[in-house]
Amino acid sequence: MRFLIILAMVILLIMAIVNDLDISLLSFVIALGGIGSTIDGIESFYHKAKRKVVLTEIGSGIVYFVISIFLFL
């Protein structure tokens, strides 16, 4: 699953560079980074990691989502 997200991020980043750094494609790359970080946080929660680690990973995912929304608008 993680590999597919990274593959999609690379493909979208290449498409964004070819299209003169299209901001909408860059926002999708950042949103996929947020999805990956959120998945890592959920996985850490299920592996009984420390609360600080789980909240940091989920919090960084939320920050990625907010940045991608601001770029998309």
PDB file of C-alpha atoms in Angstrom:
ATOM      1  CA  MET A   1       0.000   0.000   0.000  1.00  0.00           C
ATOM      2  CA  ARG A   2       2.765   2.414   0.963  1.00  0.00           C
ATOM      3  CA  PHE A   3       4.608   1.618  -2.264  1.00  0.00           C
ATOM      4  CA  LEU A   4       1.554   2.509  -4.360  1.00  0.00           C
ATOM      5  CA  ILE A   5       1.189   5.862  -2.615  1.00  0.00           C
ATOM      6  CA  ILE A   6       4.867   6.673  -3.227  1.00  0.00           C
ATOM      7  CA  LEU A   7       4.549   5.567  -6.855  1.00  0.00           C
ATOM      8  CA  ALA A   8       1.501   7.808  -7.356  1.00  0.00           C
ATOM      9  CA  MET A   9       3.359  10.712  -5.718  1.00  0.00           C
ATOM     10  CA  VAL A  10       6.329  10.294  -8.065  1.00  0.00           C
ATOM     11  CA  ILE A  11       4.120  10.066 -11.155  1.00  0.00           C
ATOM     12  CA  LEU A  12       2.124  13.157 -10.153  1.00  0.00           C
ATOM     13  CA  LEU A  13       5.316  15.057  -9.351  1.00  0.00           C
ATOM     14  CA  ILE A  14       6.739  14.249 -12.789  1.00  0.00           C
ATOM     15  CA  MET A  15       3.469  15.329 -14.400  1.00  0.00           C
ATOM     16  CA  ALA A  16       3.558  18.578 -12.415  1.00  0.00           C
ATOM     17  CA  ILE A  17       7.119  19.321 -13.536  1.00  0.00           C
ATOM     18  CA  VAL A  18       6.264  18.609 -17.176  1.00  0.00           C
ATOM     19  CA  ASN A  19       3.223  20.913 -16.931  1.00  0.00           C
ATOM     20  CA  ASP A  20       5.302  23.868 -15.658  1.00  0.00           C
ATOM     21  CA  LEU A  21       4.821  23.077 -11.941  1.00  0.00           C
ATOM     22  CA  ASP A  22       1.052  22.841 -11.974  1.00  0.00           C
ATOM     23  CA  ILE A  23      -0.102  23.749  -8.459  1.00  0.00           C
ATOM     24  CA  SER A  24      -3.143  21.462  -8.515  1.00  0.00           C
ATOM     25  CA  LEU A  25      -0.953  18.424  -9.186  1.00  0.00           C
ATOM     26  CA  LEU A  26       1.438  19.491  -6.434  1.00  0.00           C
ATOM     27  CA  SER A  27      -1.489  19.729  -4.027  1.00  0.00           C
ATOM     28  CA  PHE A  28      -2.419  16.132  -4.892  1.00  0.00           C
ATOM     29  CA  VAL A  29       1.170  15.074  -4.135  1.00  0.00           C
ATOM     30  CA  ILE A  30       1.000  16.778  -0.741  1.00  0.00           C
ATOM     31  CA  ALA A  31      -2.422  15.232  -0.065  1.00  0.00           C
ATOM     32  CA  LEU A  32      -1.006  11.779  -0.815  1.00  0.00           C
ATOM     33  CA  GLY A  33       1.781  12.533   1.643  1.00  0.00           C
ATOM     34  CA  GLY A  34      -0.897  13.320   4.209  1.00  0.00           C
ATOM     35  CA  ILE A  35      -2.633  10.026   3.503  1.00  0.00           C
ATOM     36  CA  GLY A  36       0.646   8.159   3.938  1.00  0.00           C
ATOM     37  CA  SER A  37       1.399   9.917   7.213  1.00  0.00           C
ATOM     38  CA  THR A  38      -2.094   9.247   8.542  1.00  0.00           C
ATOM     39  CA  ILE A  39      -1.802   5.571   7.616  1.00  0.00           C
ATOM     40  CA  ASP A  40       1.525   5.446   9.479  1.00  0.00           C
ATOM     41  CA  GLY A  41      -0.161   6.962  12.525  1.00  0.00           C
ATOM     42  CA  ILE A  42      -2.954   4.400  12.474  1.00  0.00           C
ATOM     43  CA  GLU A  43      -0.419   1.616  12.046  1.00  0.00           C
ATOM     44  CA  SER A  44       1.580   2.933  15.020  1.00  0.00           C
ATOM     45  CA  PHE A  45      -1.616   3.004  17.071  1.00  0.00           C
ATOM     46  CA  TYR A  46      -2.304  -0.650  16.319  1.00  0.00           C
ATOM     47  CA  HIS A  47       1.291  -1.577  17.192  1.00  0.00           C
ATOM     48  CA  LYS A  48       0.818   0.063  20.608  1.00  0.00           C
ATOM     49  CA  ALA A  49       3.410   2.798  19.996  1.00  0.00           C
ATOM     50  CA  LYS A  50       3.752   5.719  22.359  1.00  0.00           C
ATOM     51  CA  ARG A  51       0.943   8.240  22.290  1.00  0.00           C
ATOM     52  CA  LYS A  52       3.361  11.002  21.287  1.00  0.00           C
ATOM     53  CA  VAL A  53       4.430   9.096  18.161  1.00  0.00           C
ATOM     54  CA  VAL A  54       0.853   8.406  17.080  1.00  0.00           C
ATOM     55  CA  LEU A  55      -0.263  12.007  17.590  1.00  0.00           C
ATOM     56  CA  THR A  56       2.794  13.354  15.772  1.00  0.00           C
ATOM     57  CA  GLU A  57       2.178  11.197  12.709  1.00  0.00           C
ATOM     58  CA  ILE A  58      -1.545  11.920  12.551  1.00  0.00           C
ATOM     59  CA  GLY A  59      -0.904  15.617  13.232  1.00  0.00           C
ATOM     60  CA  SER A  60       1.600  15.851  10.388  1.00  0.00           C
ATOM     61  CA  GLY A  61      -0.947  14.155   8.123  1.00  0.00           C
ATOM     62  CA  ILE A  62      -3.522  16.803   9.032  1.00  0.00           C
ATOM     63  CA  VAL A  63      -0.976  19.552   8.322  1.00  0.00           C
ATOM     64  CA  TYR A  64      -0.320  18.029   4.892  1.00  0.00           C
ATOM     65  CA  PHE A  65      -4.062  18.005   4.173  1.00  0.00           C
ATOM     66  CA  VAL A  66      -4.451  21.653   5.194  1.00  0.00           C
ATOM     67  CA  ILE A  67      -1.502  22.723   3.025  1.00  0.00           C
ATOM     68  CA  SER A  68      -2.887  20.812   0.043  1.00  0.00           C
ATOM     69  CA  ILE A  69      -6.305  22.442   0.477  1.00  0.00           C
ATOM     70  CA  PHE A  70      -4.735  25.906   0.542  1.00  0.00           C
ATOM     71  CA  LEU A  71      -2.709  25.124  -2.590  1.00  0.00           C
ATOM     72  CA  PHE A  72      -5.731  23.736  -4.391  1.00  0.00           C
ATOM     73  CA  LEU A  73      -7.866  26.790  -3.733  1.00  0.00           C
TER      74      LEU A  73
END
